[in-house]
Amino acid sequence: MARHGDSDSDTHSGSGSGSVDSAGYGTTLSSTVRAGVDDALAAVDAELAARYPGEPSTRQPVHTVYVPADALASVSVGELVRDWGARATALLDQHAPDAATLADIVGRPADQLAAEVYDRVRAKLLREPVEDLRIDFEDGYGPRPDAEEDAAAVRAARLVAAAVADGTAPPYIGIRMKCMEAAVRDRGIRTLDLFLTELLSAGQGRLPDGLVLTLPKVTYTAQVGAMVRLVEDFERAAGLPEGRIGFEIQIETTQSILGADGRATVARMIDAAEGRATALHYGTFDYSASCGVGAAYQSMEHPAADHAKAVMQVAAAGTGVRLSDGSTNVIPTGDAAQVRGAWQLHHRLVRRSLERAYYQGWDMHPGHLPTRYAAVYSFYREGLAQAAARLTAYVSRSAGDVMDEPATAKALSSYLLRGLDCGAVDPEEVEKATGLDRRQLDALAGR
């Protein structure tokens, strides 16, 4: 093997051969074999870049609120959202009028953190009670006469466009259509077409940036492919850029996790979406029922649910497809004991999801909002100091209690960015704790 200081020409030593590179170090592998490796892996490099682009740079909502389409029969989107915030605040006033009471209900210490969280929850309910609104034409709406659903789809589009125009729409908003199963396929496609057509018209040829479409009860990858064909055709006919319309895939059936051939179907569904899948949403009760779980035991924390979500998580990792946990059907209504019990359950389930890297879930009732935001805000605020210290040590390469790697620094930055996006922490306190501004955090997170 060539030694440091040998000439650039090939040298021979014993049974080996080598050369000296431009830095003066001895090497043995030929440029031919290195180029051959590059050529052999070119297709893999391209596929890795296409399939695993990493996390999107956009904000992810902490929840999705589902309302049946007829909930908007006589109110605007802004009025509905304000009503949810007002009802959530009224429940908070009645059952947890101060930080200490809410902390006691959810099992947290009545300390400074509890006070900070409580103040932020109340402010959030006033400022932005709903981050993502889904107008539901599926289970929450049910079968209706065609004329009724036609009118509701057009009205929903007009209301969404008006709310986007006047600034009262949540950051994300859209519809859940009926699924691709034969019995309701035509109805679902017509609702989608009516909604998008009217939304585009009301928006003067432009769709809202925060538009979200949800495809439920997917069982076969061909159904995802069919959705792709539909939105492709709409884009062509409407003169929209290719790829403008994406959609969420709801994981609500066993076939969406494990196919008849024994393969993990959800990964194939992401592939079948051809880059249009924006998220995977777990449907707690449909999936549990499809597994044969009794109604009394259907839950986000059932082992069947954890298995499904673990498969979803691995399939989506690195693809840019986000994850959402499901919901609880236990709502905080009735007497004080019932409200307390429902809040305790909801807070614990939201916290459990966050710890398992499910940063989004479903909320089905205004009473879920106080504990949604209480759990989310405490999750990000209580970890702020440690995350900031570790990230600062990583950036400065100084010694710390934990030696972090680039992947962990990316996760730490993403954690802080999620806290910023939902209002759990403020830009000023994050920059003071880390010495990093939003742009620098985005860069560390790979956004």
PDB file of N, CA, C and O in Angstrom, residues 212-281:
ATOM      1  N   VAL A 212     -57.412  20.798   3.048  1.00  0.00           N
ATOM      2  CA  VAL A 212     -57.126  19.400   3.362  1.00  0.00           C
ATOM      3  C   VAL A 212     -58.320  18.547   2.950  1.00  0.00           C
ATOM      4  O   VAL A 212     -59.463  18.858   3.285  1.00  0.00           O
ATOM      5  N   LEU A 213     -58.043  17.461   2.239  1.00  0.00           N
ATOM      6  CA  LEU A 213     -59.063  16.491   1.845  1.00  0.00           C
ATOM      7  C   LEU A 213     -58.757  15.174   2.529  1.00  0.00           C
ATOM      8  O   LEU A 213     -57.595  14.768   2.617  1.00  0.00           O
ATOM      9  N   THR A 214     -59.800  14.501   3.007  1.00  0.00           N
ATOM     10  CA  THR A 214     -59.612  13.261   3.744  1.00  0.00           C
ATOM     11  C   THR A 214     -60.350  12.122   3.059  1.00  0.00           C
ATOM     12  O   THR A 214     -61.547  12.212   2.811  1.00  0.00           O
ATOM     13  N   LEU A 215     -59.612  11.053   2.764  1.00  0.00           N
ATOM     14  CA  LEU A 215     -60.181   9.842   2.153  1.00  0.00           C
ATOM     15  C   LEU A 215     -60.303   8.774   3.235  1.00  0.00           C
ATOM     16  O   LEU A 215     -59.302   8.264   3.725  1.00  0.00           O
ATOM     17  N   PRO A 216     -61.539   8.401   3.611  1.00  0.00           N
ATOM     18  CA  PRO A 216     -61.708   7.456   4.720  1.00  0.00           C
ATOM     19  C   PRO A 216     -61.797   5.999   4.271  1.00  0.00           C
ATOM     20  O   PRO A 216     -61.908   5.696   3.078  1.00  0.00           O
ATOM     21  N   LYS A 217     -61.725   5.102   5.248  1.00  0.00           N
ATOM     22  CA  LYS A 217     -62.000   3.676   5.091  1.00  0.00           C
ATOM     23  C   LYS A 217     -61.316   3.051   3.872  1.00  0.00           C
ATOM     24  O   LYS A 217     -61.929   2.333   3.074  1.00  0.00           O
ATOM     25  N   VAL A 218     -60.025   3.310   3.752  1.00  0.00           N
ATOM     26  CA  VAL A 218     -59.266   2.741   2.646  1.00  0.00           C
ATOM     27  C   VAL A 218     -58.914   1.291   2.986  1.00  0.00           C
ATOM     28  O   VAL A 218     -58.434   1.002   4.088  1.00  0.00           O
ATOM     29  N   THR A 219     -59.160   0.396   2.051  1.00  0.00           N
ATOM     30  CA  THR A 219     -58.830  -1.014   2.270  1.00  0.00           C
ATOM     31  C   THR A 219     -57.788  -1.527   1.282  1.00  0.00           C
ATOM     32  O   THR A 219     -56.974  -2.385   1.627  1.00  0.00           O
ATOM     33  N   TYR A 220     -57.804  -1.010   0.063  1.00  0.00           N
ATOM     34  CA  TYR A 220     -56.880  -1.471  -0.980  1.00  0.00           C
ATOM     35  C   TYR A 220     -56.141  -0.282  -1.579  1.00  0.00           C
ATOM     36  O   TYR A 220     -56.681   0.829  -1.676  1.00  0.00           O
ATOM     37  N   THR A 221     -54.915  -0.540  -2.024  1.00  0.00           N
ATOM     38  CA  THR A 221     -54.103   0.531  -2.613  1.00  0.00           C
ATOM     39  C   THR A 221     -54.758   1.092  -3.870  1.00  0.00           C
ATOM     40  O   THR A 221     -54.566   2.266  -4.203  1.00  0.00           O
ATOM     41  N   ALA A 222     -55.538   0.274  -4.568  1.00  0.00           N
ATOM     42  CA  ALA A 222     -56.209   0.754  -5.779  1.00  0.00           C
ATOM     43  C   ALA A 222     -57.157   1.907  -5.472  1.00  0.00           C
ATOM     44  O   ALA A 222     -57.388   2.777  -6.332  1.00  0.00           O
ATOM     45  N   GLN A 223     -57.709   1.936  -4.261  1.00  0.00           N
ATOM     46  CA  GLN A 223     -58.597   3.040  -3.890  1.00  0.00           C
ATOM     47  C   GLN A 223     -57.815   4.340  -3.756  1.00  0.00           C
ATOM     48  O   GLN A 223     -58.304   5.421  -4.112  1.00  0.00           O
ATOM     49  N   VAL A 224     -56.593   4.244  -3.252  1.00  0.00           N
ATOM     50  CA  VAL A 224     -55.720   5.422  -3.195  1.00  0.00           C
ATOM     51  C   VAL A 224     -55.370   5.868  -4.609  1.00  0.00           C
ATOM     52  O   VAL A 224     -55.398   7.064  -4.931  1.00  0.00           O
ATOM     53  N   GLY A 225     -55.045   4.896  -5.469  1.00  0.00           N
ATOM     54  CA  GLY A 225     -54.749   5.221  -6.854  1.00  0.00           C
ATOM     55  C   GLY A 225     -55.919   5.893  -7.550  1.00  0.00           C
ATOM     56  O   GLY A 225     -55.738   6.807  -8.368  1.00  0.00           O
ATOM     57  N   ALA A 226     -57.139   5.457  -7.219  1.00  0.00           N
ATOM     58  CA  ALA A 226     -58.326   6.075  -7.803  1.00  0.00           C
ATOM     59  C   ALA A 226     -58.452   7.529  -7.367  1.00  0.00           C
ATOM     60  O   ALA A 226     -58.820   8.408  -8.169  1.00  0.00           O
ATOM     61  N   MET A 227     -58.156   7.811  -6.105  1.00  0.00           N
ATOM     62  CA  MET A 227     -58.202   9.193  -5.621  1.00  0.00           C
ATOM     63  C   MET A 227     -57.167  10.042  -6.353  1.00  0.00           C
ATOM     64  O   MET A 227     -57.442  11.205  -6.710  1.00  0.00           O
ATOM     65  N   VAL A 228     -56.010   9.481  -6.604  1.00  0.00           N
ATOM     66  CA  VAL A 228     -54.984  10.198  -7.366  1.00  0.00           C
ATOM     67  C   VAL A 228     -55.504  10.559  -8.754  1.00  0.00           C
ATOM     68  O   VAL A 228     -55.350  11.684  -9.233  1.00  0.00           O
ATOM     69  N   ARG A 229     -56.145   9.584  -9.422  1.00  0.00           N
ATOM     70  CA  ARG A 229     -56.679   9.849 -10.764  1.00  0.00           C
ATOM     71  C   ARG A 229     -57.714  10.976 -10.737  1.00  0.00           C
ATOM     72  O   ARG A 229     -57.759  11.815 -11.641  1.00  0.00           O
ATOM     73  N   LEU A 230     -58.548  10.987  -9.711  1.00  0.00           N
ATOM     74  CA  LEU A 230     -59.579  12.016  -9.610  1.00  0.00           C
ATOM     75  C   LEU A 230     -58.979  13.409  -9.479  1.00  0.00           C
ATOM     76  O   LEU A 230     -59.374  14.344 -10.182  1.00  0.00           O
ATOM     77  N   VAL A 231     -58.038  13.567  -8.557  1.00  0.00           N
ATOM     78  CA  VAL A 231     -57.486  14.915  -8.352  1.00  0.00           C
ATOM     79  C   VAL A 231     -56.581  15.320  -9.507  1.00  0.00           C
ATOM     80  O   VAL A 231     -56.477  16.514  -9.834  1.00  0.00           O
ATOM     81  N   GLU A 232     -55.926  14.350 -10.154  1.00  0.00           N
ATOM     82  CA  GLU A 232     -55.150  14.664 -11.357  1.00  0.00           C
ATOM     83  C   GLU A 232     -56.065  15.237 -12.449  1.00  0.00           C
ATOM     84  O   GLU A 232     -55.731  16.227 -13.108  1.00  0.00           O
ATOM     85  N   ASP A 233     -57.204  14.583 -12.639  1.00  0.00           N
ATOM     86  CA  ASP A 233     -58.142  15.040 -13.665  1.00  0.00           C
ATOM     87  C   ASP A 233     -58.673  16.431 -13.333  1.00  0.00           C
ATOM     88  O   ASP A 233     -58.818  17.280 -14.222  1.00  0.00           O
ATOM     89  N   PHE A 234     -58.951  16.662 -12.048  1.00  0.00           N
ATOM     90  CA  PHE A 234     -59.440  17.977 -11.652  1.00  0.00           C
ATOM     91  C   PHE A 234     -58.380  19.034 -11.927  1.00  0.00           C
ATOM     92  O   PHE A 234     -58.686  20.121 -12.441  1.00  0.00           O
ATOM     93  N   GLU A 235     -57.143  18.747 -11.585  1.00  0.00           N
ATOM     94  CA  GLU A 235     -56.059  19.702 -11.820  1.00  0.00           C
ATOM     95  C   GLU A 235     -55.934  20.035 -13.304  1.00  0.00           C
ATOM     96  O   GLU A 235     -55.790  21.204 -13.685  1.00  0.00           O
ATOM     97  N   ARG A 236     -55.958  19.020 -14.141  1.00  0.00           N
ATOM     98  CA  ARG A 236     -55.834  19.260 -15.587  1.00  0.00           C
ATOM     99  C   ARG A 236     -56.979  20.133 -16.102  1.00  0.00           C
ATOM    100  O   ARG A 236     -56.757  21.105 -16.823  1.00  0.00           O
ATOM    101  N   ALA A 237     -58.202  19.765 -15.719  1.00  0.00           N
ATOM    102  CA  ALA A 237     -59.365  20.501 -16.213  1.00  0.00           C
ATOM    103  C   ALA A 237     -59.403  21.936 -15.689  1.00  0.00           C
ATOM    104  O   ALA A 237     -59.862  22.847 -16.388  1.00  0.00           O
ATOM    105  N   ALA A 238     -58.913  22.130 -14.457  1.00  0.00           N
ATOM    106  CA  ALA A 238     -58.973  23.455 -13.833  1.00  0.00           C
ATOM    107  C   ALA A 238     -57.739  24.300 -14.117  1.00  0.00           C
ATOM    108  O   ALA A 238     -57.680  25.474 -13.718  1.00  0.00           O
ATOM    109  N   GLY A 239     -56.743  23.710 -14.771  1.00  0.00           N
ATOM    110  CA  GLY A 239     -55.524  24.457 -15.056  1.00  0.00           C
ATOM    111  C   GLY A 239     -54.649  24.682 -13.836  1.00  0.00           C
ATOM    112  O   GLY A 239     -53.885  25.650 -13.778  1.00  0.00           O
ATOM    113  N   LEU A 240     -54.745  23.793 -12.873  1.00  0.00           N
ATOM    114  CA  LEU A 240     -53.926  23.904 -11.669  1.00  0.00           C
ATOM    115  C   LEU A 240     -52.585  23.204 -11.872  1.00  0.00           C
ATOM    116  O   LEU A 240     -52.473  22.291 -12.682  1.00  0.00           O
ATOM    117  N   PRO A 241     -51.562  23.595 -11.126  1.00  0.00           N
ATOM    118  CA  PRO A 241     -50.268  22.917 -11.232  1.00  0.00           C
ATOM    119  C   PRO A 241     -50.392  21.448 -10.845  1.00  0.00           C
ATOM    120  O   PRO A 241     -51.154  21.092  -9.939  1.00  0.00           O
ATOM    121  N   GLU A 242     -49.647  20.602 -11.511  1.00  0.00           N
ATOM    122  CA  GLU A 242     -49.658  19.182 -11.190  1.00  0.00           C
ATOM    123  C   GLU A 242     -49.166  18.960  -9.757  1.00  0.00           C
ATOM    124  O   GLU A 242     -48.149  19.521  -9.341  1.00  0.00           O
ATOM    125  N   GLY A 243     -49.903  18.177  -9.003  1.00  0.00           N
ATOM    126  CA  GLY A 243     -49.534  17.900  -7.617  1.00  0.00           C
ATOM    127  C   GLY A 243     -50.076  18.896  -6.620  1.00  0.00           C
ATOM    128  O   GLY A 243     -49.794  18.795  -5.422  1.00  0.00           O
ATOM    129  N   ARG A 244     -50.883  19.870  -7.086  1.00  0.00           N
ATOM    130  CA  ARG A 244     -51.406  20.888  -6.175  1.00  0.00           C
ATOM    131  C   ARG A 244     -52.301  20.296  -5.098  1.00  0.00           C
ATOM    132  O   ARG A 244     -52.310  20.762  -3.953  1.00  0.00           O
ATOM    133  N   ILE A 245     -53.071  19.255  -5.420  1.00  0.00           N
ATOM    134  CA  ILE A 245     -54.058  18.713  -4.483  1.00  0.00           C
ATOM    135  C   ILE A 245     -53.532  17.431  -3.853  1.00  0.00           C
ATOM    136  O   ILE A 245     -53.273  16.441  -4.537  1.00  0.00           O
ATOM    137  N   GLY A 246     -53.383  17.463  -2.530  1.00  0.00           N
ATOM    138  CA  GLY A 246     -53.020  16.263  -1.790  1.00  0.00           C
ATOM    139  C   GLY A 246     -54.194  15.793  -0.957  1.00  0.00           C
ATOM    140  O   GLY A 246     -55.261  16.403  -0.955  1.00  0.00           O
ATOM    141  N   PHE A 247     -53.994  14.708  -0.229  1.00  0.00           N
ATOM    142  CA  PHE A 247     -55.076  14.199   0.605  1.00  0.00           C
ATOM    143  C   PHE A 247     -54.535  13.321   1.734  1.00  0.00           C
ATOM    144  O   PHE A 247     -53.442  12.750   1.634  1.00  0.00           O
ATOM    145  N   GLU A 248     -55.334  13.243   2.790  1.00  0.00           N
ATOM    146  CA  GLU A 248     -55.030  12.369   3.920  1.00  0.00           C
ATOM    147  C   GLU A 248     -55.640  10.990   3.680  1.00  0.00           C
ATOM    148  O   GLU A 248     -56.698  10.873   3.057  1.00  0.00           O
ATOM    149  N   ILE A 249     -54.997   9.979   4.206  1.00  0.00           N
ATOM    150  CA  ILE A 249     -55.515   8.613   4.146  1.00  0.00           C
ATOM    151  C   ILE A 249     -55.899   8.201   5.558  1.00  0.00           C
ATOM    152  O   ILE A 249     -55.058   8.219   6.468  1.00  0.00           O
ATOM    153  N   GLN A 250     -57.153   7.836   5.745  1.00  0.00           N
ATOM    154  CA  GLN A 250     -57.570   7.366   7.063  1.00  0.00           C
ATOM    155  C   GLN A 250     -57.379   5.859   7.170  1.00  0.00           C
ATOM    156  O   GLN A 250     -57.847   5.097   6.312  1.00  0.00           O
ATOM    157  N   ILE A 251     -56.699   5.472   8.226  1.00  0.00           N
ATOM    158  CA  ILE A 251     -56.421   4.061   8.483  1.00  0.00           C
ATOM    159  C   ILE A 251     -57.476   3.560   9.460  1.00  0.00           C
ATOM    160  O   ILE A 251     -57.381   3.768  10.670  1.00  0.00           O
ATOM    161  N   GLU A 252     -58.500   2.906   8.910  1.00  0.00           N
ATOM    162  CA  GLU A 252     -59.648   2.501   9.712  1.00  0.00           C
ATOM    163  C   GLU A 252     -60.026   1.034   9.525  1.00  0.00           C
ATOM    164  O   GLU A 252     -61.011   0.573  10.105  1.00  0.00           O
ATOM    165  N   THR A 253     -59.263   0.319   8.710  1.00  0.00           N
ATOM    166  CA  THR A 253     -59.573  -1.085   8.447  1.00  0.00           C
ATOM    167  C   THR A 253     -58.320  -1.927   8.630  1.00  0.00           C
ATOM    168  O   THR A 253     -57.200  -1.442   8.441  1.00  0.00           O
ATOM    169  N   THR A 254     -58.516  -3.192   8.964  1.00  0.00           N
ATOM    170  CA  THR A 254     -57.363  -4.086   9.137  1.00  0.00           C
ATOM    171  C   THR A 254     -56.605  -4.247   7.827  1.00  0.00           C
ATOM    172  O   THR A 254     -55.377  -4.394   7.815  1.00  0.00           O
ATOM    173  N   GLN A 255     -57.323  -4.202   6.693  1.00  0.00           N
ATOM    174  CA  GLN A 255     -56.668  -4.396   5.402  1.00  0.00           C
ATOM    175  C   GLN A 255     -55.691  -3.274   5.071  1.00  0.00           C
ATOM    176  O   GLN A 255     -54.790  -3.463   4.259  1.00  0.00           O
ATOM    177  N   SER A 256     -55.874  -2.120   5.710  1.00  0.00           N
ATOM    178  CA  SER A 256     -54.947  -1.011   5.453  1.00  0.00           C
ATOM    179  C   SER A 256     -53.631  -1.184   6.209  1.00  0.00           C
ATOM    180  O   SER A 256     -52.651  -0.496   5.910  1.00  0.00           O
ATOM    181  N   ILE A 257     -53.602  -2.087   7.158  1.00  0.00           N
ATOM    182  CA  ILE A 257     -52.373  -2.377   7.901  1.00  0.00           C
ATOM    183  C   ILE A 257     -51.697  -3.631   7.372  1.00  0.00           C
ATOM    184  O   ILE A 257     -50.493  -3.651   7.109  1.00  0.00           O
ATOM    185  N   LEU A 258     -52.471  -4.699   7.209  1.00  0.00           N
ATOM    186  CA  LEU A 258     -51.928  -5.969   6.721  1.00  0.00           C
ATOM    187  C   LEU A 258     -52.834  -6.496   5.624  1.00  0.00           C
ATOM    188  O   LEU A 258     -54.017  -6.752   5.855  1.00  0.00           O
ATOM    189  N   GLY A 259     -52.264  -6.629   4.427  1.00  0.00           N
ATOM    190  CA  GLY A 259     -53.052  -7.073   3.287  1.00  0.00           C
ATOM    191  C   GLY A 259     -53.256  -8.572   3.266  1.00  0.00           C
ATOM    192  O   GLY A 259     -52.650  -9.331   4.039  1.00  0.00           O
ATOM    193  N   ALA A 260     -54.095  -9.018   2.344  1.00  0.00           N
ATOM    194  CA  ALA A 260     -54.374 -10.446   2.205  1.00  0.00           C
ATOM    195  C   ALA A 260     -53.130 -11.239   1.824  1.00  0.00           C
ATOM    196  O   ALA A 260     -53.041 -12.445   2.087  1.00  0.00           O
ATOM    197  N   ASP A 261     -52.158 -10.559   1.206  1.00  0.00           N
ATOM    198  CA  ASP A 261     -50.907 -11.220   0.810  1.00  0.00           C
ATOM    199  C   ASP A 261     -49.876 -11.226   1.924  1.00  0.00           C
ATOM    200  O   ASP A 261     -48.746 -11.694   1.737  1.00  0.00           O
ATOM    201  N   GLY A 262     -50.248 -10.686   3.105  1.00  0.00           N
ATOM    202  CA  GLY A 262     -49.330 -10.692   4.237  1.00  0.00           C
ATOM    203  C   GLY A 262     -48.377  -9.519   4.279  1.00  0.00           C
ATOM    204  O   GLY A 262     -47.543  -9.429   5.179  1.00  0.00           O
ATOM    205  N   ARG A 263     -48.496  -8.599   3.330  1.00  0.00           N
ATOM    206  CA  ARG A 263     -47.609  -7.436   3.304  1.00  0.00           C
ATOM    207  C   ARG A 263     -48.239  -6.250   4.032  1.00  0.00           C
ATOM    208  O   ARG A 263     -49.461  -6.144   4.127  1.00  0.00           O
ATOM    209  N   ALA A 264     -47.381  -5.349   4.520  1.00  0.00           N
ATOM    210  CA  ALA A 264     -47.852  -4.154   5.213  1.00  0.00           C
ATOM    211  C   ALA A 264     -48.426  -3.191   4.178  1.00  0.00           C
ATOM    212  O   ALA A 264     -47.696  -2.546   3.427  1.00  0.00           O
ATOM    213  N   THR A 265     -49.746  -3.078   4.154  1.00  0.00           N
ATOM    214  CA  THR A 265     -50.431  -2.333   3.095  1.00  0.00           C
ATOM    215  C   THR A 265     -50.191  -0.837   3.180  1.00  0.00           C
ATOM    216  O   THR A 265     -50.153  -0.151   2.151  1.00  0.00           O
ATOM    217  N   VAL A 266     -50.056  -0.302   4.374  1.00  0.00           N
ATOM    218  CA  VAL A 266     -49.996   1.143   4.516  1.00  0.00           C
ATOM    219  C   VAL A 266     -48.801   1.744   3.779  1.00  0.00           C
ATOM    220  O   VAL A 266     -48.898   2.824   3.192  1.00  0.00           O
ATOM    221  N   ALA A 267     -47.688   1.041   3.759  1.00  0.00           N
ATOM    222  CA  ALA A 267     -46.531   1.534   3.010  1.00  0.00           C
ATOM    223  C   ALA A 267     -46.825   1.568   1.520  1.00  0.00           C
ATOM    224  O   ALA A 267     -46.407   2.496   0.806  1.00  0.00           O
ATOM    225  N   ARG A 268     -47.567   0.596   1.040  1.00  0.00           N
ATOM    226  CA  ARG A 268     -47.930   0.558  -0.380  1.00  0.00           C
ATOM    227  C   ARG A 268     -48.935   1.660  -0.709  1.00  0.00           C
ATOM    228  O   ARG A 268     -48.952   2.177  -1.830  1.00  0.00           O
ATOM    229  N   MET A 269     -49.766   2.029   0.261  1.00  0.00           N
ATOM    230  CA  MET A 269     -50.716   3.121   0.033  1.00  0.00           C
ATOM    231  C   MET A 269     -50.003   4.453  -0.129  1.00  0.00           C
ATOM    232  O   MET A 269     -50.373   5.282  -0.965  1.00  0.00           O
ATOM    233  N   ILE A 270     -48.984   4.675   0.684  1.00  0.00           N
ATOM    234  CA  ILE A 270     -48.191   5.901   0.540  1.00  0.00           C
ATOM    235  C   ILE A 270     -47.577   5.943  -0.851  1.00  0.00           C
ATOM    236  O   ILE A 270     -47.580   6.993  -1.520  1.00  0.00           O
ATOM    237  N   ASP A 271     -47.067   4.818  -1.309  1.00  0.00           N
ATOM    238  CA  ASP A 271     -46.480   4.739  -2.641  1.00  0.00           C
ATOM    239  C   ASP A 271     -47.538   4.987  -3.715  1.00  0.00           C
ATOM    240  O   ASP A 271     -47.304   5.716  -4.683  1.00  0.00           O
ATOM    241  N   ALA A 272     -48.723   4.395  -3.540  1.00  0.00           N
ATOM    242  CA  ALA A 272     -49.795   4.542  -4.527  1.00  0.00           C
ATOM    243  C   ALA A 272     -50.291   5.977  -4.631  1.00  0.00           C
ATOM    244  O   ALA A 272     -50.853   6.373  -5.653  1.00  0.00           O
ATOM    245  N   ALA A 273     -50.090   6.766  -3.578  1.00  0.00           N
ATOM    246  CA  ALA A 273     -50.527   8.166  -3.599  1.00  0.00           C
ATOM    247  C   ALA A 273     -49.650   9.046  -4.476  1.00  0.00           C
ATOM    248  O   ALA A 273     -50.008  10.208  -4.748  1.00  0.00           O
ATOM    249  N   GLU A 274     -48.516   8.519  -4.919  1.00  0.00           N
ATOM    250  CA  GLU A 274     -47.633   9.223  -5.859  1.00  0.00           C
ATOM    251  C   GLU A 274     -47.255  10.621  -5.376  1.00  0.00           C
ATOM    252  O   GLU A 274     -47.275  11.608  -6.116  1.00  0.00           O
ATOM    253  N   GLY A 275     -46.929  10.708  -4.102  1.00  0.00           N
ATOM    254  CA  GLY A 275     -46.473  11.971  -3.528  1.00  0.00           C
ATOM    255  C   GLY A 275     -47.582  12.883  -3.055  1.00  0.00           C
ATOM    256  O   GLY A 275     -47.309  13.980  -2.566  1.00  0.00           O
ATOM    257  N   ARG A 276     -48.834  12.455  -3.170  1.00  0.00           N
ATOM    258  CA  ARG A 276     -49.957  13.304  -2.779  1.00  0.00           C
ATOM    259  C   ARG A 276     -50.456  13.034  -1.359  1.00  0.00           C
ATOM    260  O   ARG A 276     -51.266  13.807  -0.852  1.00  0.00           O
ATOM    261  N   ALA A 277     -50.018  11.969  -0.722  1.00  0.00           N
ATOM    262  CA  ALA A 277     -50.454  11.680   0.644  1.00  0.00           C
ATOM    263  C   ALA A 277     -49.826  12.692   1.592  1.00  0.00           C
ATOM    264  O   ALA A 277     -48.603  12.841   1.636  1.00  0.00           O
ATOM    265  N   THR A 278     -50.667  13.392   2.336  1.00  0.00           N
ATOM    266  CA  THR A 278     -50.164  14.388   3.277  1.00  0.00           C
ATOM    267  C   THR A 278     -50.111  13.856   4.701  1.00  0.00           C
ATOM    268  O   THR A 278     -49.312  14.318   5.504  1.00  0.00           O
ATOM    269  N   ALA A 279     -50.983  12.893   5.024  1.00  0.00           N
ATOM    270  CA  ALA A 279     -51.033  12.379   6.394  1.00  0.00           C
ATOM    271  C   ALA A 279     -51.741  11.036   6.432  1.00  0.00           C
ATOM    272  O   ALA A 279     -52.514  10.683   5.539  1.00  0.00           O
ATOM    273  N   LEU A 280     -51.449  10.292   7.493  1.00  0.00           N
ATOM    274  CA  LEU A 280     -52.178   9.080   7.841  1.00  0.00           C
ATOM    275  C   LEU A 280     -52.915   9.353   9.137  1.00  0.00           C
ATOM    276  O   LEU A 280     -52.304   9.734  10.134  1.00  0.00           O
ATOM    277  N   HIS A 281     -54.224   9.168   9.133  1.00  0.00           N
ATOM    278  CA  HIS A 281     -55.041   9.409  10.322  1.00  0.00           C
ATOM    279  C   HIS A 281     -55.605   8.088  10.825  1.00  0.00           C
ATOM    280  O   HIS A 281     -56.273   7.370  10.071  1.00  0.00           O
TER     281      HIS A 281
END
